[in-house]
Short mmCIF file of C-alpha atoms in Angstrom, two decimals:
data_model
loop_
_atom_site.label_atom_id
_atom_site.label_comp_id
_atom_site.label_asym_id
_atom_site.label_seq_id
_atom_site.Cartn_x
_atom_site.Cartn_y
_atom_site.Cartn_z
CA UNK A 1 -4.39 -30.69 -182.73
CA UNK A 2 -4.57 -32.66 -185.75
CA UNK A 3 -1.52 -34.46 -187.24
CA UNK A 4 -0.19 -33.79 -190.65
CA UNK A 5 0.74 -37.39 -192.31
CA UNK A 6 4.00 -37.90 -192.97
CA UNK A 7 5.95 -37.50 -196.38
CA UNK A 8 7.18 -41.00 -195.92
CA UNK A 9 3.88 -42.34 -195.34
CA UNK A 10 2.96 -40.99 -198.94
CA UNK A 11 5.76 -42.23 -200.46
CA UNK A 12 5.02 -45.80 -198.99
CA UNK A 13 1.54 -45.53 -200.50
CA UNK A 14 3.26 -45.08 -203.98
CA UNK A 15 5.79 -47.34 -203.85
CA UNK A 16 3.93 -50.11 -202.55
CA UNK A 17 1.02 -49.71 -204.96
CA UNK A 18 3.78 -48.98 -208.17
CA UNK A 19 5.83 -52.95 -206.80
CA UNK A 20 4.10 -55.82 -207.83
CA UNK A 21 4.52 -58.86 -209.54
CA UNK A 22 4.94 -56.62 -212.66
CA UNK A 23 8.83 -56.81 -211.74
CA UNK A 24 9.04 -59.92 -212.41
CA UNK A 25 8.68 -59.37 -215.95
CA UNK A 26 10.93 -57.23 -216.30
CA UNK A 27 14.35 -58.69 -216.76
CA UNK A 28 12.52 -61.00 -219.37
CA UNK A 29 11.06 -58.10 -221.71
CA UNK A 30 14.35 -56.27 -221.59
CA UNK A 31 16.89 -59.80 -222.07
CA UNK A 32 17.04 -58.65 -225.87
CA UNK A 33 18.40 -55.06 -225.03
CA UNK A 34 20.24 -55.92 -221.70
CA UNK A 35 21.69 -54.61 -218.56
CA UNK A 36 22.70 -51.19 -219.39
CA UNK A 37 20.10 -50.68 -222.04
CA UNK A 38 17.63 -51.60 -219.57
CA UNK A 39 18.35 -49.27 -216.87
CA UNK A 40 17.79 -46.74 -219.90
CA UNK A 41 14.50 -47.90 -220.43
CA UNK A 42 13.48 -47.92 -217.13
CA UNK A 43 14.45 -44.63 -215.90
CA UNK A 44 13.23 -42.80 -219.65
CA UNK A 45 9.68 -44.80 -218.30
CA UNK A 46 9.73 -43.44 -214.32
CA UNK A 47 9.98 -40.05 -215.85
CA UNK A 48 7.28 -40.14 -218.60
CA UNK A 49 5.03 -42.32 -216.01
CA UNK A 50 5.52 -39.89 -213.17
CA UNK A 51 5.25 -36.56 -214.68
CA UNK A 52 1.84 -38.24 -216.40
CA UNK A 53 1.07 -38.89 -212.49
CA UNK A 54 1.60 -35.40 -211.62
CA UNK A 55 -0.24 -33.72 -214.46
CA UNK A 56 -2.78 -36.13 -213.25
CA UNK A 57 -2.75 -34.43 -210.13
CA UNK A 58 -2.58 -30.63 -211.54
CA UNK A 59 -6.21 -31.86 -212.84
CA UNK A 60 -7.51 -33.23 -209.81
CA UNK A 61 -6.36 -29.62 -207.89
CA UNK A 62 -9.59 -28.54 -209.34
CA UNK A 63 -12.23 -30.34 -208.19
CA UNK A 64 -13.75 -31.16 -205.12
CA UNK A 65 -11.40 -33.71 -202.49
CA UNK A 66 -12.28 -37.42 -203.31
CA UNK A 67 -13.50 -36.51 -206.87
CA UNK A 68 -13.14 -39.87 -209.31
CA UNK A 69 -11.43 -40.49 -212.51
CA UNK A 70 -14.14 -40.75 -213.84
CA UNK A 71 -15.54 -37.26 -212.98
CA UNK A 72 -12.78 -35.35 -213.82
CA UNK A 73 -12.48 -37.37 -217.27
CA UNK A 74 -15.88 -36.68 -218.04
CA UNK A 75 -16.15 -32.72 -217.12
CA UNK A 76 -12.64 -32.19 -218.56
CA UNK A 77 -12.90 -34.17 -222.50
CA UNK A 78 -15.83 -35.87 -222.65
CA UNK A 79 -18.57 -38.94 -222.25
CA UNK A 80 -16.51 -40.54 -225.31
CA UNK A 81 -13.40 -40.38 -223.54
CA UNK A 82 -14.70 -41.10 -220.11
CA UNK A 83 -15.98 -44.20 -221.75
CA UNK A 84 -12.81 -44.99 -223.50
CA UNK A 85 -11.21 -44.35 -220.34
CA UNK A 86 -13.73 -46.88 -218.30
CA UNK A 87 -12.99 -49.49 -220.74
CA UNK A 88 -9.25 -49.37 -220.60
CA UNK A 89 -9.44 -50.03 -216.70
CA UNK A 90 -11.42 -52.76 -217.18
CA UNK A 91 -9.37 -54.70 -219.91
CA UNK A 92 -6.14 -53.96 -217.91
CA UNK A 93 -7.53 -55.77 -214.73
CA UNK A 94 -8.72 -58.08 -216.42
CA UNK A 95 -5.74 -58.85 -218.97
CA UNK A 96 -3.49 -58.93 -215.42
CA UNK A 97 -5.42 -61.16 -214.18
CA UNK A 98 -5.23 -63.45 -216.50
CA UNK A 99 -1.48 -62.97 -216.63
CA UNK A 100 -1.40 -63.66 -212.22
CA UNK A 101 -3.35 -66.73 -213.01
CA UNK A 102 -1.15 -68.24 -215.25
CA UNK A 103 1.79 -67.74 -213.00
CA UNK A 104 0.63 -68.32 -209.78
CA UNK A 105 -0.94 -71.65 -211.55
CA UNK A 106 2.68 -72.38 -212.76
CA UNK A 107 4.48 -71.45 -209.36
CA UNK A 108 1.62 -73.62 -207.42
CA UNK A 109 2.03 -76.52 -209.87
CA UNK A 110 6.03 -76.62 -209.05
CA UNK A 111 5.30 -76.12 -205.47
CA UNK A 112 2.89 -78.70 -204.73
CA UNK A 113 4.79 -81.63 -207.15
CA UNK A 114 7.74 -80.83 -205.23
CA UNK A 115 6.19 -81.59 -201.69
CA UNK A 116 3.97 -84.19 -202.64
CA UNK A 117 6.80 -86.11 -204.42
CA UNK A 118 9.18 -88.47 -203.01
CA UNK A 119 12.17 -90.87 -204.18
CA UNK A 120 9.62 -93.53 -204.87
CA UNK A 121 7.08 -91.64 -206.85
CA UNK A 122 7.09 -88.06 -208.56
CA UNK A 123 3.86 -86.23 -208.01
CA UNK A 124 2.49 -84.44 -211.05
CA UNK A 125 -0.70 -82.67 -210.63
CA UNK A 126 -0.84 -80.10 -214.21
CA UNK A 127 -1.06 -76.86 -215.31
CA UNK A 128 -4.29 -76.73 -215.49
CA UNK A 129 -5.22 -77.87 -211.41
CA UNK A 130 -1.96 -75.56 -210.29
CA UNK A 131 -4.19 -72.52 -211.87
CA UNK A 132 -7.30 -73.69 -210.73
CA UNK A 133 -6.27 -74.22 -207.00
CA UNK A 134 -4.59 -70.78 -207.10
CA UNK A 135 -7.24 -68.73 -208.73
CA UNK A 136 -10.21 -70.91 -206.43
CA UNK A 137 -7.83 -70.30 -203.37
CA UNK A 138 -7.76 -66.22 -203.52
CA UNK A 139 -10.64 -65.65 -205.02
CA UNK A 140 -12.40 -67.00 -201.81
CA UNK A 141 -10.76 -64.04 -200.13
CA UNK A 142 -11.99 -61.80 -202.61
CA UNK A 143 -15.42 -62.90 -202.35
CA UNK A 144 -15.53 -63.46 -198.42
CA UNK A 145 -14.64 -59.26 -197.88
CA UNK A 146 -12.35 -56.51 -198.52
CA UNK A 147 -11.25 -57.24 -194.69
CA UNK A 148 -10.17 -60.31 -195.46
CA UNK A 149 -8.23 -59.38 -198.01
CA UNK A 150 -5.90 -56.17 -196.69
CA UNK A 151 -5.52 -58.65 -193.88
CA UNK A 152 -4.24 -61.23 -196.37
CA UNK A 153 -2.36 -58.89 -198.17
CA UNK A 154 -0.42 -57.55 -195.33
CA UNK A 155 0.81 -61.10 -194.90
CA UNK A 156 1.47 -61.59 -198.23
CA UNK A 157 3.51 -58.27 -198.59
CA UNK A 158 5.37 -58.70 -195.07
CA UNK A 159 6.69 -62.27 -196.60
CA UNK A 160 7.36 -60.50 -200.02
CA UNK A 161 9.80 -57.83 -198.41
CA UNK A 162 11.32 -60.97 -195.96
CA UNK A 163 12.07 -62.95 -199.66
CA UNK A 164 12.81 -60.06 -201.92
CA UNK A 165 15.43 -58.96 -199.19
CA UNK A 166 17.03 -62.46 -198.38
CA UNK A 167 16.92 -63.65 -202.39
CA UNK A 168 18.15 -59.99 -203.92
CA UNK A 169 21.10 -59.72 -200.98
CA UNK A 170 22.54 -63.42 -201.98
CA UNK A 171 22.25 -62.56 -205.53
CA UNK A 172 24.02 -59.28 -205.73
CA UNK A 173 26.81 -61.09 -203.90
CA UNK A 174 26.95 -63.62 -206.47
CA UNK A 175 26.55 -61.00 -210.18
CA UNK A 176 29.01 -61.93 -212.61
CA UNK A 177 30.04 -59.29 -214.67
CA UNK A 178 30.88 -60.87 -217.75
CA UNK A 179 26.92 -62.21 -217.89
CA UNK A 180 25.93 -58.79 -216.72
CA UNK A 181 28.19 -56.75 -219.70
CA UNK A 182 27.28 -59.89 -221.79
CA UNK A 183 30.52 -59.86 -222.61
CA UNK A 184 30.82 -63.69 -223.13
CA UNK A 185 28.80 -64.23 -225.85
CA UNK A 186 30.38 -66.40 -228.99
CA UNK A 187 28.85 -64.38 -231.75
CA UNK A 188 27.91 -60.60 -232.47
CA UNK A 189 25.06 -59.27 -230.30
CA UNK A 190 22.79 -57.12 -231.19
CA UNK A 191 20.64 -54.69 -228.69
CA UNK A 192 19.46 -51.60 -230.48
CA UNK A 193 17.16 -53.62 -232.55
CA UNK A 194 15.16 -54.85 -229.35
CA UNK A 195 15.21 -51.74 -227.04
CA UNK A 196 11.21 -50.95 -227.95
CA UNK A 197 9.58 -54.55 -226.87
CA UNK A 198 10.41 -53.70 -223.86
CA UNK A 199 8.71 -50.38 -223.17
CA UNK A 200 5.30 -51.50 -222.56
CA UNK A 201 6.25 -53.92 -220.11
CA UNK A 202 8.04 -51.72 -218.12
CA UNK A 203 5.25 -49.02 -218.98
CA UNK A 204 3.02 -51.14 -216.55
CA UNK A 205 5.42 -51.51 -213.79
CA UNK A 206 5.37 -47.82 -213.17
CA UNK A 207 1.28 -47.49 -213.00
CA UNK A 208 -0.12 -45.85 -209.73
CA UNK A 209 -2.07 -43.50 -210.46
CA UNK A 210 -5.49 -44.51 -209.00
CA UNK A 211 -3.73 -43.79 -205.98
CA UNK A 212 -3.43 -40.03 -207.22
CA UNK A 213 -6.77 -38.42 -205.68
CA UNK A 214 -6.13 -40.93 -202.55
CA UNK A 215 -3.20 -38.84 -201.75
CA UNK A 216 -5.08 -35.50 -202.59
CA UNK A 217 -7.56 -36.20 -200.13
CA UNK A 218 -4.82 -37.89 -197.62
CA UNK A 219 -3.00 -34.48 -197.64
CA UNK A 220 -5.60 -32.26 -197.82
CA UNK A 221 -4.78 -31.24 -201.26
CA UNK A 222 -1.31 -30.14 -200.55
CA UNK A 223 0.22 -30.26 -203.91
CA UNK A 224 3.91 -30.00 -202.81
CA UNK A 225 3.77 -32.80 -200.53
CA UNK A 226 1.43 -34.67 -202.74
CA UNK A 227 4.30 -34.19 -205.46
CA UNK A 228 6.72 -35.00 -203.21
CA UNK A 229 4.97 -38.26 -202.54
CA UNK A 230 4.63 -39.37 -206.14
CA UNK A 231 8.24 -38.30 -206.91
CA UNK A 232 9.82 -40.44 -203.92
CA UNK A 233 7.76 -43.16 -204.33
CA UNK A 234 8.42 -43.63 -208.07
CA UNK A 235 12.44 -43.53 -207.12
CA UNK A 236 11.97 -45.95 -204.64
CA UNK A 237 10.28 -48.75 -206.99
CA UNK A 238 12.93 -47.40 -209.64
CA UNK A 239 15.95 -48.21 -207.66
CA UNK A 240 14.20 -51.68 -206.86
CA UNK A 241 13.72 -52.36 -210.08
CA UNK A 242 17.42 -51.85 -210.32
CA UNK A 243 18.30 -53.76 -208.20
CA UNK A 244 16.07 -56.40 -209.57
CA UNK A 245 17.96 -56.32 -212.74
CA UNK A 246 21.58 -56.22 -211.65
CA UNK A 247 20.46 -59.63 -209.54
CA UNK A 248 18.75 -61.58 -212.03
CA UNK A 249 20.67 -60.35 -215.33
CA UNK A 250 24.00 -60.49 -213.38
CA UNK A 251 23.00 -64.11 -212.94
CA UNK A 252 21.48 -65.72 -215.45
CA UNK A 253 23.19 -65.44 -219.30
CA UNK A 254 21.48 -63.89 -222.09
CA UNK A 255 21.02 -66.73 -224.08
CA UNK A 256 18.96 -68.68 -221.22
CA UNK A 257 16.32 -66.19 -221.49
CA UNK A 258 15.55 -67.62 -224.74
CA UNK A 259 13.80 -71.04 -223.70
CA UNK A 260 11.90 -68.95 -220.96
CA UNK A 261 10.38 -66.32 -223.26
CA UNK A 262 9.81 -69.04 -225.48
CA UNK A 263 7.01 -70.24 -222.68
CA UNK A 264 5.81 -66.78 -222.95
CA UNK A 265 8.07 -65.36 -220.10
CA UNK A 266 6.46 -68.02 -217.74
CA UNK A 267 7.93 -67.50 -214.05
CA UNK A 268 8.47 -71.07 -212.75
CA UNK A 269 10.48 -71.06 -216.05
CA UNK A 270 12.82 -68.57 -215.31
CA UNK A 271 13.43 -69.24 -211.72
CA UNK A 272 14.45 -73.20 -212.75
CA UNK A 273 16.93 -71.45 -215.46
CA UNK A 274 17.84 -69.29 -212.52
CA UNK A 275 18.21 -72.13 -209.93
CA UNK A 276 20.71 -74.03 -212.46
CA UNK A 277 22.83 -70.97 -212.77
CA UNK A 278 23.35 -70.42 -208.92
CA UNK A 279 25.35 -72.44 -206.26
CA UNK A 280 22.72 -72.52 -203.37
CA UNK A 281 19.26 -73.60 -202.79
CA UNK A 282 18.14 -71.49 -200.28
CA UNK A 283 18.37 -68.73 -202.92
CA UNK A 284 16.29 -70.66 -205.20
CA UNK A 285 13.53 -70.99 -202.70
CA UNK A 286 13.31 -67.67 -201.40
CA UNK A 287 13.05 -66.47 -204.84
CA UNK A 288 10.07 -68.97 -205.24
CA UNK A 289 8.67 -67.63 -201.93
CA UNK A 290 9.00 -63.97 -203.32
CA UNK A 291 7.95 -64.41 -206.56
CA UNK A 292 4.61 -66.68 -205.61
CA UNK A 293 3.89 -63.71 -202.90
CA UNK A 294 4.47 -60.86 -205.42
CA UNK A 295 1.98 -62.41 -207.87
CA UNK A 296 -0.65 -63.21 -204.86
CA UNK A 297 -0.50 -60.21 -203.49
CA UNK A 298 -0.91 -58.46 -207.14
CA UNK A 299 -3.59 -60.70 -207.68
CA UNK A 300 -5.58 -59.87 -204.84
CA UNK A 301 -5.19 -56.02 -205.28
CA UNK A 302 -5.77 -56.56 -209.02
CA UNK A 303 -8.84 -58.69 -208.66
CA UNK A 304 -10.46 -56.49 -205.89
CA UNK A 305 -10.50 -53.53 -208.14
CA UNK A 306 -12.38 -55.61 -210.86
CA UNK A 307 -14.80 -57.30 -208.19
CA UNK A 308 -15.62 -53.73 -207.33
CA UNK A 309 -16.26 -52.53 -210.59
CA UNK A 310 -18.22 -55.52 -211.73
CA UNK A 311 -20.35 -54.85 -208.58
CA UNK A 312 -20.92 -51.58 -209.30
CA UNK A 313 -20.94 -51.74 -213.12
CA UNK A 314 -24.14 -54.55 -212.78
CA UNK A 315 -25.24 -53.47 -210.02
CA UNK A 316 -24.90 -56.20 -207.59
CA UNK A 317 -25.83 -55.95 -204.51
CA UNK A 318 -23.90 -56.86 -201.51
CA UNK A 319 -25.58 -60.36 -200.46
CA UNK A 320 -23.56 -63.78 -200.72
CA UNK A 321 -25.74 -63.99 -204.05
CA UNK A 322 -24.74 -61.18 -205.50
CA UNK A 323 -21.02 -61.30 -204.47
CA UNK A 324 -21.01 -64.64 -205.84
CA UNK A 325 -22.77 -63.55 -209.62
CA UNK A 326 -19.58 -60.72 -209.21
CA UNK A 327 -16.93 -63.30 -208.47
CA UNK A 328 -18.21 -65.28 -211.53
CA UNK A 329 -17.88 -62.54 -213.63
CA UNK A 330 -14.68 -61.17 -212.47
CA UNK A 331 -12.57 -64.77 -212.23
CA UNK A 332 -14.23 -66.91 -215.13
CA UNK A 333 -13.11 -65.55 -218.22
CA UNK A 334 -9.23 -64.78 -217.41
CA UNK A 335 -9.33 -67.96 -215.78
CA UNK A 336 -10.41 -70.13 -218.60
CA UNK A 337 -8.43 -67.55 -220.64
CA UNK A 338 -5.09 -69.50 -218.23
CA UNK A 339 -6.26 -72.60 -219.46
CA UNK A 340 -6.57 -72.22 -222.86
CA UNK A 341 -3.43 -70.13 -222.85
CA UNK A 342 -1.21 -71.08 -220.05
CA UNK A 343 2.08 -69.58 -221.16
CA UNK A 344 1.44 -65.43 -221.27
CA UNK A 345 2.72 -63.58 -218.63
CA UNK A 346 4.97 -61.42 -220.15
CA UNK A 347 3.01 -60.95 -223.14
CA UNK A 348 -0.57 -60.45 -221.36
CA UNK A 349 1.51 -58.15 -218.94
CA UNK A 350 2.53 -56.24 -222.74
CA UNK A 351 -0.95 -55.94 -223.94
CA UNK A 352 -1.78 -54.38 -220.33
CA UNK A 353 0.48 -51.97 -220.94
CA UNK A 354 -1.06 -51.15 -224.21
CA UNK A 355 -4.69 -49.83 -222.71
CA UNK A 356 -2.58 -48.42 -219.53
CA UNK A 357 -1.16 -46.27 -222.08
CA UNK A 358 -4.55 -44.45 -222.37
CA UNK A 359 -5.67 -44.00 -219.09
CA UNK A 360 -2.23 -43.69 -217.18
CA UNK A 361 -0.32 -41.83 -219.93
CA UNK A 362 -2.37 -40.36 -222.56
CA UNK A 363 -5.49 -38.97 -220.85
CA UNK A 364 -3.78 -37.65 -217.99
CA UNK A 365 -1.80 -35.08 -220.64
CA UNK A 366 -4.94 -34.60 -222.17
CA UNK A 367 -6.28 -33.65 -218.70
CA UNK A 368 -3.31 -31.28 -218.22
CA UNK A 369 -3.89 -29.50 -221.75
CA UNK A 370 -7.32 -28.45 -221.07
CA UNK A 371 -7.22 -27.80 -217.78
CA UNK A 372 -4.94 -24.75 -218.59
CA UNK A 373 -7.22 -23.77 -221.15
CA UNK A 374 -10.27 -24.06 -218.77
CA UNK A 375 -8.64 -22.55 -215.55
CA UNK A 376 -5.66 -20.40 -216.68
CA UNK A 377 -5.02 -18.79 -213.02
CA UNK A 378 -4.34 -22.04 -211.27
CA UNK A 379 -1.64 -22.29 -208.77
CA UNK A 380 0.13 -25.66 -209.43
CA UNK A 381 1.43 -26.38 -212.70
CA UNK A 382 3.26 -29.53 -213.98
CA UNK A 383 6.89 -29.03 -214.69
CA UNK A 384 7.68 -27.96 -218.68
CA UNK A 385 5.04 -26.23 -220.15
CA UNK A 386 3.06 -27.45 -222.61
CA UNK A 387 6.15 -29.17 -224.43
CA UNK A 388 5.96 -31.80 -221.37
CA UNK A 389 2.60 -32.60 -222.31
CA UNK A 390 3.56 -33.33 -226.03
CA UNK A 391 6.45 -35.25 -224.78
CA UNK A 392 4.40 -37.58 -222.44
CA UNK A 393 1.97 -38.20 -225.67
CA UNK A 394 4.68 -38.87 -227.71
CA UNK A 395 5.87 -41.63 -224.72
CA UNK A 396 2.42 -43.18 -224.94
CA UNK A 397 1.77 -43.18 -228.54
CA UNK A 398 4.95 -44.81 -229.28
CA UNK A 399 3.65 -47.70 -226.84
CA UNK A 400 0.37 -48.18 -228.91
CA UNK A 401 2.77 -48.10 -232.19
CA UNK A 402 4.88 -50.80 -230.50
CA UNK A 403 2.06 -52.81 -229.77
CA UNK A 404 0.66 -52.55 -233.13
CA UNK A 405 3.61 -53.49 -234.40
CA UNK A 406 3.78 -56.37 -232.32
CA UNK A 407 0.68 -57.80 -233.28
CA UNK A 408 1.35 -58.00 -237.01
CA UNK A 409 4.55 -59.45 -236.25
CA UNK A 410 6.57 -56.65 -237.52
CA UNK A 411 8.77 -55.65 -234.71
CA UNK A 412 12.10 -57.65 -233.86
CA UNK A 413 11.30 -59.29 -230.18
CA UNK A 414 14.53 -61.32 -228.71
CA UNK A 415 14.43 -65.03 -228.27
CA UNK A 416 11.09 -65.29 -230.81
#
C-alpha cells in the first residue's frame, strides 16, 4: 500500500524554500518604520504572498500533474505574458545573485582577514578577492552537478538551523525594550513616512511559488492538503521572521542602521554594528556562521535555477563544455556587476522584488481571473471571490509604484 506524504513534510518544503538569506534584509529595509510597524508589514505581505500562492494553485488544478509555469501562463493569457513572465524569472535570479555575491564577498573578506591576521600583522585581502573566492568557490559546485549541490546544501542548511538557533536564543535573552519601542531616541521620530520602502523587500522573502506544482504532483493534486501545505509553511517562515526582528531590532538602536544602509544594507556591516552592541562573542560569531550559510545556501539554490535555465534557454548540452559556456553565462555578469557595485544587497534584493511582483503576485491573480471564466464548474476556489483577486493586484501594483518611485528618488527611504 502506498504512503500518503505527510502534511508536515509539505510544509517543510515551503518553509524551507520561502527562508533564505532574504531575512537578512529584512530588519534593514524596515529600520525606518520599526518594530511594531514591521510586524505589520510582514504579516499584510504573508497574506497577499500566500493567497497569490494559492490562486496559483487553483490554476494549476487544471492541467495535467507536473505541468510548468510556463504552460499554464501561456494557455491561460498569452505568448506576451508567458514571455513577460520568462523574463521576470530570469532578472530576479539573476539580480539575487548579484545581491549573494556581494555579501558572501563581504562576509568572506571579514572571515578570512580575521584568521589570517595576527598581533604582528593585519591581513587585508579586498572586496573584490572576498567576492571572487566566494562566487569561484560555489560556482564549482554548481558546475560539477546538481548532486553535488543538494549534498552541499544539506550541509549548509543543517549549520544554518545549528547558528540561527544558538545566535536568535542568546539574542532574545538579551532585547532591550527601550531600543525595541525606540523609545530612547533624543528627537521626534517619524515612521509612517517610511512604512512603503520596505514592502518589496519583504515582498521577496515570502516567494515560493515554483514550489507550487511540486507539491501538486507530491500530493497527487490534493488541493486541501496542498493548501494546507502552503498555509503552514508561510506561518512558519512568518513567525521566523519574527523572531528575526524582535532579536536584531531589540538589539541594535535605530540610529545604527543608518551607517549600514548607507553601505547599501551590506551584511558584514550590520553584524560589526551588531557585535558592538552585544556583550558576548560567541553571539557575534554564530551570527557570522548563520548569516554566511544563509547567503550560500541561497546562492546555490538561486544560481542552480539560472544554470538550468541558461542550459535550456541556449541549449547547452550537458558535456563539461557546455556546462562550462552555462556557468559563464550564469556567474559573469552579476559577478562583475559585485565588483563594480559592491555595496547592494538590500537594494538589489528591492529591485528583485520589483519583477517578483509579476510573476509571484500579479500573474498568478491574473491566472485565477480567467481560469473562472474558462472553467466555471471547478471544484477548488481561492478564498474571497473575485474581490481577493483585485486585492492581491492592488498588493503588487503598489510594489511596482514603490519601486518607481524609488528610482526617481521620490519616495522618503530612512537613513538615505
Amino acid at each position: 500500500m502506498k504512503k500518503n506524504p505527510s502534511l508536515f513534510g509539505g510544509a517543510m518544503i515551503i518553509a524551507g524554500g520561502t527562508i533564505g538569506a532574504g531575512m537578512l534584509a529584512n530588519p534593514i529595509a524596515t529600520s525606518g518604520v520599526w518594530f511594531i510597524g514591521s510586524i505589520l508589514i510582514l504579516c499584510y505581505t504573508w497574506f497577499c504572498m500566500t493567497t497569490s500562492g494559492l490562486m496559483l494553485l487553483e490554476a494549476n488544478l487544471h492541467y495535467p500533474t507536473g505541468a510548468s509555469f510556463d504552460t499554464i501562463v501561456k494557455d491561460l493569457l498569452g505568448k506576451g505574458w508567458n514571455v513577460l513572465n520568462g523574463l521576470s524569472v530570469a532578472f530576479v535570479l539573476y539580480i539575487l545573485t548579484y545581491a549573494y555575491i556581494t555579501s558572501g564577498g563581504g562576509l568572506t573578506e571579514s572571515f578570512l582577514n580575521q584568521l589570517f591576521s595576527s598581533e604582528q600583522s593585519a591581513v587585508e585581502i579586498g572586496r573584490i578577492s572576498g567576492s571572487l573566492i566566494f562566487c569561484a568557490v560555489l560556482a564549482f559546485f554548481v558546475w560539477f552537478s546538481t548532486k553535488a549541490v543538494d549534498r552541499f546544501s544539506t550541509v549548509l542548511i543543517a549549520g544554518m538551523v545549528v547558528a540561527f538557533l544558538l545566535s536568535v536564543t542568546n539574542l532574545l535573552g538579551m532585547v532591550n525594550t527601550d531600543i525595541l519601542l525606540d523609545s530612547l531616541a533624543t528627537e521626534d521620530s517619524q515612521y509612517l513616512p517610511f512604512a512603503l520602502a520596505a514592502l518589496p523587500v519583504c515582498l521577496v522573502s515570502f516567494g515560493f511559488h515554483q514550489n507550487v506544482p511540486s507539491l501538486v504532483k507530491y500530493y497527487d493534486r490534493d488541493s486541501s492538503k496542498v493548501t494546507k501545505s502552503i498555509i503552514y509553511g508561510t506561518f512558519i517562515a512568518l513567525i521566523i521572521y519574527m523572531l528575526w526582528q524582535l532579536a536584531i531590532q531589540g538589539n541594535l538602536p535605530r540610529n545604527e542602521f543608518i551607517p549600514v544602509i548607507q553601505k547599501g544594507g551590506d551584511i558584514a556591516a550590520l553584524l560589526e554594528a551588531l557585535n558592538s552592541q552585544i556583550q558576548t562573542n560567541f553571539v557575534g560569531l554564530m551570527l557570522r556562521f548563520f548569516a554566511y550559510m544563509a547567503i550560500a545556501s541561497s546562492f546555490l539554490g538561486v544560481t542552480l535555477g539560472l544554470f538550468d535555465y541558461i542550459a535550456d534557454l541556449f541549449k547547452f548540452d550537458n558535456s563539461s563544455a557546455g556546462r562550462t559556456k552555462t556557468a559563464l553565462i550564469t556567474f559573469l555578469p552579476p559577478l562583475i556587476l559585485s565588483l563594480l557595485f559592491p555595496y547592494g544587497f538590500v537594494i538589489a534584493i528591492g529591485y528583485a522584488g520589483l519583477a517578483a511582483t509579476i510573476w509571484a503576485v500579479i500573474i498568478p491573480a491574473l491566472l485565477a481571473k480567467a481560469c473562472r471564466t474558462k472553467y466555471p464548474n471547478q471544484t477548488y476556489q481561492v478564498y474571497g471571490g473575485n474581490g481577493m483577486i483585485y486585492f492581491v493586484i492592488l498588493f503588487g501594483l503598489l510594489n511596482i509604484f514603490i519601486q518607481l518611485a524609488d528610482l526617481f528618488g521620490l519616495l522618503p527611504v530612512f537613513g538615505r
